[in-house]
Structures are given as structure tokens and as C-alpha cells.
Short mmCIF file of C-alpha atoms in Angstrom, two decimals:
data_model
loop_
_atom_site.label_atom_id
_atom_site.label_comp_id
_atom_site.label_asym_id
_atom_site.label_seq_id
_atom_site.Cartn_x
_atom_site.Cartn_y
_atom_site.Cartn_z
CA MET H 4 -6.88 -44.69 -58.16
CA LYS H 5 -7.72 -42.79 -61.34
CA THR H 6 -5.38 -39.95 -62.27
CA ASN H 7 -8.23 -37.45 -62.41
CA ALA H 8 -9.32 -38.43 -58.90
CA VAL H 9 -6.18 -37.03 -57.21
CA VAL H 10 -7.07 -34.40 -54.61
CA VAL H 11 -4.65 -31.48 -54.62
CA GLU H 12 -4.03 -29.68 -51.34
CA ARG H 13 -4.29 -25.90 -51.61
CA VAL H 14 -2.10 -23.90 -49.25
CA THR H 15 -3.77 -21.07 -47.33
CA THR H 16 -2.51 -18.39 -44.98
CA ASP H 17 -3.79 -15.54 -42.85
CA SER H 18 -0.90 -13.38 -44.02
CA LYS H 19 -1.98 -9.96 -45.25
CA PRO H 20 0.62 -9.48 -48.00
CA PHE H 21 1.06 -13.09 -49.18
CA ALA H 22 -1.68 -14.94 -51.03
CA HIS H 23 -0.71 -18.54 -50.29
CA THR H 24 1.98 -18.89 -47.63
CA ARG H 25 4.54 -16.79 -45.80
CA TRP H 26 7.20 -19.07 -47.29
CA ASP H 27 6.73 -17.09 -50.52
CA ALA H 28 8.76 -14.37 -48.82
CA VAL H 29 11.82 -16.51 -49.65
CA PRO H 30 11.52 -16.33 -53.48
CA VAL H 31 10.41 -12.70 -53.21
CA VAL H 32 13.55 -11.76 -51.26
CA ALA H 33 15.62 -13.86 -53.67
CA GLY H 34 14.12 -11.90 -56.58
CA LEU H 35 14.96 -8.59 -54.90
CA LEU H 36 18.53 -9.72 -54.26
CA HIS H 37 18.85 -10.87 -57.86
CA CYS H 38 17.78 -7.42 -59.05
CA ALA H 39 20.31 -5.81 -56.71
CA TYR H 40 23.00 -8.14 -58.09
CA PHE H 41 22.09 -7.10 -61.64
CA PHE H 42 22.62 -3.41 -60.91
CA GLY H 43 25.55 -4.16 -58.61
CA MET H 44 27.46 -5.62 -61.55
CA PHE H 45 27.14 -2.28 -63.35
CA TYR H 46 28.52 -0.48 -60.29
CA LEU H 47 31.46 -2.87 -59.97
CA PHE H 48 32.41 -2.99 -63.66
CA PRO H 49 34.78 0.04 -63.66
CA ARG H 50 36.07 -0.80 -60.18
CA ALA H 51 36.79 -4.55 -60.29
CA PRO H 52 39.41 -6.44 -62.35
CA LEU H 53 38.24 -8.21 -65.48
CA TRP H 54 38.70 -11.71 -64.05
CA VAL H 55 36.38 -10.85 -61.16
CA MET H 56 33.78 -9.46 -63.56
CA ILE H 57 33.94 -12.60 -65.70
CA ILE H 58 33.19 -14.71 -62.62
CA LEU H 59 30.33 -12.37 -61.69
CA GLY H 60 29.07 -12.54 -65.29
CA LEU H 61 28.99 -16.34 -65.22
CA ILE H 62 27.11 -16.24 -61.93
CA TYR H 63 24.69 -13.78 -63.53
CA SER H 64 24.13 -16.22 -66.43
CA ILE H 65 23.35 -19.07 -64.04
CA SER H 66 21.14 -16.80 -61.98
CA ILE H 67 18.98 -15.95 -65.00
CA SER H 68 18.10 -19.63 -65.42
CA TRP H 69 17.67 -19.96 -61.63
CA ASN H 70 15.25 -17.04 -61.55
CA ILE H 71 13.23 -18.00 -64.63
CA ASN H 72 12.83 -21.63 -63.58
CA GLY H 73 12.38 -21.01 -59.87
CA ILE H 74 11.20 -17.57 -58.78
CA SER H 75 9.50 -16.47 -61.98
CA HIS H 76 8.01 -19.87 -62.81
CA ASN H 77 6.36 -20.29 -59.41
CA PHE H 78 5.08 -16.71 -59.59
CA ILE H 79 3.28 -17.52 -62.85
CA HIS H 80 1.30 -20.38 -61.35
CA ASN H 81 0.73 -18.97 -57.87
CA PRO H 82 1.23 -15.18 -57.74
CA TYR H 83 2.88 -14.38 -54.45
CA PHE H 84 0.81 -11.43 -53.24
CA ARG H 85 -2.82 -10.75 -52.47
CA SER H 86 -2.50 -7.23 -53.85
CA PRO H 87 -2.68 -6.95 -57.67
CA VAL H 88 -0.46 -3.87 -57.41
CA LEU H 89 2.29 -5.78 -55.60
CA ASN H 90 2.04 -8.62 -58.12
CA ARG H 91 2.36 -6.10 -60.96
CA LEU H 92 5.37 -4.42 -59.38
CA PHE H 93 7.07 -7.76 -58.81
CA SER H 94 6.34 -8.72 -62.42
CA ILE H 95 8.05 -5.53 -63.61
CA LEU H 96 11.02 -6.14 -61.32
CA GLU H 97 11.39 -9.68 -62.68
CA SER H 98 11.17 -8.42 -66.27
CA ILE H 99 14.03 -5.97 -65.77
CA THR H 100 16.14 -8.46 -63.82
CA VAL H 101 15.97 -11.39 -66.27
CA GLY H 102 15.63 -9.23 -69.40
CA PHE H 103 12.30 -10.43 -70.73
CA SER H 104 8.66 -9.56 -70.05
CA GLN H 105 7.14 -11.64 -67.26
CA VAL H 106 3.72 -11.25 -68.91
CA PHE H 107 5.08 -12.56 -72.21
CA TYR H 108 6.79 -15.40 -70.38
CA GLU H 109 3.51 -16.33 -68.71
CA CYS H 110 1.77 -16.50 -72.10
CA ILE H 111 4.54 -18.70 -73.55
CA HIS H 112 4.55 -20.90 -70.48
CA MET H 113 0.78 -21.41 -70.44
CA GLN H 114 1.00 -22.42 -74.10
CA HIS H 115 3.69 -24.86 -73.00
CA HIS H 116 1.21 -26.40 -70.56
CA LYS H 117 -1.42 -26.65 -73.27
CA GLY H 118 0.88 -28.75 -75.43
CA ASN H 119 3.06 -30.34 -72.74
CA ALA H 120 6.05 -30.79 -75.07
CA ASP H 121 3.84 -32.39 -77.72
CA LEU H 122 4.97 -34.05 -80.93
CA PRO H 123 4.55 -32.21 -84.25
CA ASP H 124 1.34 -32.84 -86.18
CA GLU H 125 1.18 -33.76 -89.87
CA HIS H 126 2.02 -30.14 -90.73
CA GLY H 127 5.04 -30.05 -88.44
CA GLU H 128 3.34 -27.78 -85.90
CA THR H 129 3.15 -28.19 -82.14
CA VAL H 130 0.69 -26.70 -79.67
CA ASP H 131 3.60 -26.05 -77.32
CA TRP H 132 5.64 -23.24 -78.91
CA ILE H 133 8.80 -24.39 -77.13
CA SER H 134 8.37 -28.15 -77.46
CA ILE H 135 11.70 -29.98 -77.65
CA TYR H 136 10.22 -31.97 -80.56
CA LYS H 137 9.21 -28.95 -82.67
CA HIS H 138 12.50 -28.77 -84.56
CA GLY H 139 13.43 -32.44 -84.23
CA HIS H 140 13.19 -35.10 -86.92
CA ASP H 141 11.27 -38.36 -87.21
CA GLY H 142 9.55 -37.90 -83.87
CA ASP H 143 12.82 -37.37 -81.98
CA ALA H 144 13.73 -34.44 -79.81
CA GLU H 145 16.03 -31.76 -81.16
CA HIS H 146 19.70 -31.92 -80.20
CA PRO H 147 19.95 -30.44 -76.67
CA PHE H 148 22.63 -27.88 -77.40
CA LYS H 149 20.95 -26.74 -80.61
CA TYR H 150 17.73 -26.32 -78.65
CA ALA H 151 19.54 -24.43 -75.90
CA PHE H 152 21.47 -22.01 -78.10
CA PHE H 153 18.97 -21.49 -80.95
CA SER H 154 15.73 -21.14 -78.99
CA PHE H 155 16.59 -17.60 -77.87
CA PHE H 156 16.51 -16.47 -81.52
CA ARG H 157 13.26 -18.35 -82.22
CA GLU H 158 11.29 -16.31 -79.70
CA ASP H 159 8.47 -14.49 -81.47
CA PRO H 160 7.22 -11.51 -79.43
CA LYS H 161 4.74 -10.62 -82.19
CA THR H 162 2.93 -13.97 -81.91
CA VAL H 163 2.93 -13.71 -78.12
CA PHE H 164 1.54 -10.17 -78.26
CA GLN H 165 -1.23 -11.21 -80.65
CA GLU H 166 -2.22 -14.09 -78.37
CA LEU H 167 -2.22 -11.80 -75.34
CA LYS H 168 -4.23 -9.17 -77.17
CA ARG H 169 -6.80 -11.79 -78.18
CA LYS H 170 -7.19 -12.98 -74.60
CA ASN H 171 -6.69 -9.80 -72.60
CA PRO H 172 -5.71 -6.47 -74.25
CA ARG H 173 -4.79 -5.05 -70.84
CA GLU H 174 -2.21 -7.80 -70.28
CA ALA H 175 -0.90 -7.23 -73.81
CA PHE H 176 -0.33 -3.58 -72.86
CA TRP H 177 1.58 -4.58 -69.72
CA GLY H 178 3.64 -7.08 -71.67
CA VAL H 179 4.77 -4.36 -74.08
CA ALA H 180 5.37 -2.02 -71.13
CA GLU H 181 7.62 -4.59 -69.46
CA LEU H 182 9.57 -5.16 -72.66
CA THR H 183 9.97 -1.40 -73.03
CA LEU H 184 11.21 -1.02 -69.46
CA PHE H 185 13.70 -3.85 -69.85
CA VAL H 186 15.06 -2.52 -73.17
CA THR H 187 15.17 1.04 -71.78
CA THR H 188 17.16 -0.18 -68.79
CA PHE H 189 19.72 -1.85 -71.03
CA VAL H 190 19.91 1.22 -73.28
CA ILE H 191 20.50 3.52 -70.30
CA LEU H 192 23.23 1.23 -68.98
CA GLY H 193 24.78 1.26 -72.46
CA ILE H 194 24.69 5.05 -72.66
CA LEU H 195 26.29 5.35 -69.23
CA ASN H 196 28.99 2.80 -70.08
CA TRP H 197 29.02 1.25 -73.54
CA ARG H 198 31.84 -1.12 -72.57
CA TYR H 199 29.70 -2.57 -69.83
CA ILE H 200 26.74 -3.38 -72.08
CA CYS H 201 29.13 -5.09 -74.55
CA PHE H 202 30.43 -7.11 -71.61
CA LEU H 203 26.93 -7.92 -70.29
CA LEU H 204 25.12 -9.04 -73.43
CA PRO H 205 27.02 -12.34 -73.98
CA PHE H 206 26.33 -13.37 -70.37
CA TYR H 207 22.69 -12.32 -70.79
CA TYR H 208 22.35 -14.53 -73.87
CA PHE H 209 24.19 -17.41 -72.20
CA GLY H 210 21.86 -17.19 -69.21
CA HIS H 211 18.77 -17.55 -71.36
CA SER H 212 20.43 -20.43 -73.21
CA LEU H 213 21.03 -22.15 -69.86
CA SER H 214 17.35 -21.69 -69.09
CA TYR H 215 16.42 -23.46 -72.32
CA LEU H 216 18.90 -26.24 -71.53
CA ASN H 217 17.21 -26.66 -68.16
CA GLY H 218 13.83 -26.84 -69.91
CA TYR H 219 15.10 -29.41 -72.38
CA TYR H 220 16.00 -31.99 -69.75
CA ARG H 221 12.72 -31.40 -67.92
CA HIS H 222 11.10 -33.22 -70.86
CA TYR H 223 13.78 -35.25 -72.65
CA GLY H 224 12.85 -38.89 -72.19
CA GLY H 225 9.33 -38.08 -71.03
CA ASN H 226 6.20 -39.46 -72.61
CA PRO H 227 4.16 -36.84 -74.52
CA GLY H 228 1.20 -39.24 -74.59
CA GLU H 229 0.94 -39.86 -70.83
CA PRO H 230 -0.16 -36.98 -68.54
CA LEU H 231 1.61 -38.43 -65.51
CA ALA H 232 4.85 -38.71 -67.50
CA TRP H 233 4.79 -35.48 -69.52
CA GLY H 234 7.66 -34.14 -67.46
CA VAL H 235 10.95 -35.56 -66.19
CA SER H 236 11.79 -35.13 -62.52
CA SER H 237 14.98 -34.72 -60.51
CA TYR H 238 14.88 -35.13 -56.74
CA ASP H 239 18.35 -33.83 -55.90
CA LYS H 240 17.79 -32.11 -52.55
CA LEU H 241 20.17 -29.16 -52.93
CA TYR H 242 18.80 -28.45 -56.40
CA ASN H 243 15.21 -28.39 -55.17
CA TRP H 244 15.96 -26.35 -52.06
CA THR H 245 17.74 -23.65 -54.05
CA TRP H 246 15.55 -23.72 -57.19
CA PHE H 247 12.25 -23.77 -55.28
CA TYR H 248 11.37 -27.38 -56.12
CA ASN H 249 11.80 -26.95 -59.85
CA GLY H 250 12.97 -30.56 -59.95
CA TYR H 251 9.48 -31.98 -59.42
CA HIS H 252 8.59 -31.43 -63.05
CA ALA H 253 6.55 -34.53 -63.82
CA GLU H 254 4.41 -33.66 -60.81
CA HIS H 255 4.18 -30.05 -61.92
CA HIS H 256 2.91 -30.87 -65.40
CA PHE H 257 0.38 -33.30 -63.96
CA ARG H 258 -0.99 -30.64 -61.59
CA PRO H 259 0.47 -27.19 -62.43
CA LYS H 260 -1.27 -25.33 -59.59
CA VAL H 261 0.35 -27.32 -56.79
CA HIS H 262 2.36 -24.83 -54.72
CA TRP H 263 6.13 -25.27 -54.64
CA THR H 264 6.06 -25.92 -50.89
CA ARG H 265 3.76 -28.92 -51.45
CA MET H 266 5.55 -30.66 -54.30
CA GLN H 267 7.22 -33.33 -52.19
CA ALA H 268 3.99 -34.20 -50.36
CA PHE H 269 2.14 -34.31 -53.68
CA ARG H 270 4.73 -36.68 -55.12
CA ASP H 271 4.31 -38.98 -52.11
CA GLN H 272 0.57 -39.06 -52.84
CA ILE H 273 0.90 -40.19 -56.47
CA ILE H 274 4.16 -42.15 -56.47
CA GLU H 275 2.53 -45.51 -57.20
CA GLN H 276 0.64 -44.06 -60.14
CA GLN H 277 3.86 -42.51 -61.41
CA ARG H 278 5.63 -45.85 -61.27
CA ALA H 279 2.83 -47.48 -63.22
CA ALA H 280 3.01 -44.69 -65.82
CA GLY H 281 6.80 -44.98 -66.17
CA VAL H 282 7.67 -41.47 -65.06
CA ARG H 283 11.30 -40.75 -65.89
CA VAL H 284 13.61 -39.56 -63.10
CA ILE H 285 17.17 -38.29 -63.58
CA LYS H 286 19.84 -38.08 -60.89
CA PRO H 287 21.49 -34.69 -61.58
CA PRO H 288 19.69 -31.33 -61.70
CA HIS H 289 17.96 -30.63 -65.00
CA ALA H 290 20.63 -28.18 -66.15
CA LEU H 291 23.12 -31.06 -65.92
CA GLY H 292 20.74 -33.62 -67.37
CA PHE H 293 23.31 -34.64 -70.01
CA LEU H 294 25.32 -36.20 -67.15
CA ASP H 295 22.56 -38.61 -66.16
CA PRO H 296 23.91 -42.20 -66.32
CA ASN H 297 20.62 -43.51 -67.75
CA LEU H 298 20.16 -40.82 -70.39
CA PRO H 299 18.32 -42.09 -73.49
CA PRO H 300 20.56 -42.18 -76.58
CA HIS H 301 21.00 -38.99 -78.53
CA PRO H 302 18.66 -38.69 -81.56
CA LYS H 303 21.62 -38.93 -83.95
CA SER H 304 22.80 -42.19 -82.42
CA GLY H 305 19.44 -43.90 -82.20
CA SER H 306 15.86 -43.57 -81.10
CA MET H 307 15.19 -41.95 -77.73
CA ARG H 308 12.07 -44.02 -77.21
CA GLU H 309 13.47 -46.47 -74.68
CA GLU H 310 12.00 -47.53 -71.39
CA PRO H 311 12.30 -44.63 -68.93
CA HIS H 312 14.48 -44.93 -65.84
CA PRO H 313 12.10 -46.06 -63.09
CA ILE H 314 11.24 -43.94 -60.07
#
């Protein structure tokens, strides 16, 4: 079977609010609860002991990566609602909750799918703005922890805005509006309690770093030259149930519009092709990819271009 001959099942529903399936109520409710948790931390800060707040802060950091890679990511590819107004409101809610414009994230992510973690060209440039190879050397991926903790500071809202404005000035406006609302929210929280915002910001940064670490191991050891093997998958059940099937990343890059509720069935359809293409699979969740027993050697200790762990 040729890779371009794969038939992708599209989910449909007669639900009035949801565009694809009523199961999308689960990530929507999760997003609402995450927003409530974000503001709940502010309420608890003057009332709870510091050790409790530190635990809540670490949970908040993890939840940023969970939201971006699960709720927000699926929303980009398959907006949850039929109503454009509801989709816009949810986009704003997500922007405030994770602290970055959902519209800007969509632009960055679609550029990611254009390049699919591509290797730098002769000028050192990549199509994918967040490719793990962009700041590597000699065709190797960048060190995972450097990628995780430096990528936050490499974000370029100006470039994203210009790309959005070129494609759709209206979306560029909404991207700036979401950034403004997120920053305004943080400023208001800081005015109300400056100690709280000083407490929050390190956990906010750490959460986005965890998201980049997750993204790193979704491609480390993949094959940038093979569409079926662009991504690296993890089939840990608990991970996929709680992160809305984020683990099926090779499948996602091969067919980005497959709904999260259909990822396992889609994998069953193409598994023989994946084996032939050498799709890499890791045992732990992507955020813990450095614990995989078959991890390719670190760039500093040798080339990462070994045979991938078979499916």
C-alpha cells in the first residue's frame, strides 16, 4: 500500500455544540478546570503555606505542558466547536491559562508541520521554526536540555505576527489581542499581589520549558527524510489517556487531521507501513524520553543516526 493511498476516517456527530464528536467535551472541561486552577492558585497564595504552594506551582508547570500538548494541540487541528464564537472564546481562555496566544501557537505549529523537524539547509535555516536540529551541529539535534530551557527565549512574536498578517490580518489582530489579554492578566495579578507574580513566573517559565522538552522527544531519533517516521511515538496507555493521545506523534505528523479519538485505530491501519519505514517508538511518555532504554546516543557522545527502535 502506498503511503499516499491511506484513507483517513473523519469523525462526525449530530451534536449541536461540538463539531466532530461529543468526546471533545472532555478536553474542553479539562481546559476550563485548568483555567480555574490557574486563578485558584492566586486565591490560595496568601492562605496556604509555602510548601503547599510550591507543590501547586510544580503541578501548574506540568499542567502547562499537558494543556499545550494535549488540549491546545488538538484544538489547533480540529477546533472543538461548530460555532466560531465558541472557538474564539475557548482560544482566548487557553491563551490566558497557558500564558501565550493560541493564535500565535497555531501559526508556529503549522510552520512546524511544514518543516516536520527538518535539517538546516546550507544557510543554517530550517522551515520548521522549532526544529530540534535548528541549533544543533553537524546534522545532529541540539542537546535536549538546552533546547528545553533556551527555546522559550528564542520565541519571536514579531516574525509570527508578520506571518499571520501576511496570511490573515484578522487572525493577526486576534493574536495580538490574546497576547494583550494574557499580559494584562499577569499585570493585574501582579498589582493585586506582587509577591504572587514573583512566585508564579518561575513555574510559568518551567512549564513552557517542559513543553519544549516534550516536543524534543517527539522527534529525537526520528527520520526527517521519511514522512511516516517524521515523529516518534509513545504508546504508554496512561500517558495517552490523560494527554489526549499526544503519544501517537509519528501518526500525527503523517496525517495531522486525524482526530485524537481515532489515533489508535489509525495506527492499526498503517502499522505495517510504519515498520517498513522504521518508525521509532519509545517506552516512556515523551516528557520522560531521556529515560528510554533504547535512546540514541547524545550528540556529544556520538552520532544519533542509528537504527530506530522497531515498533
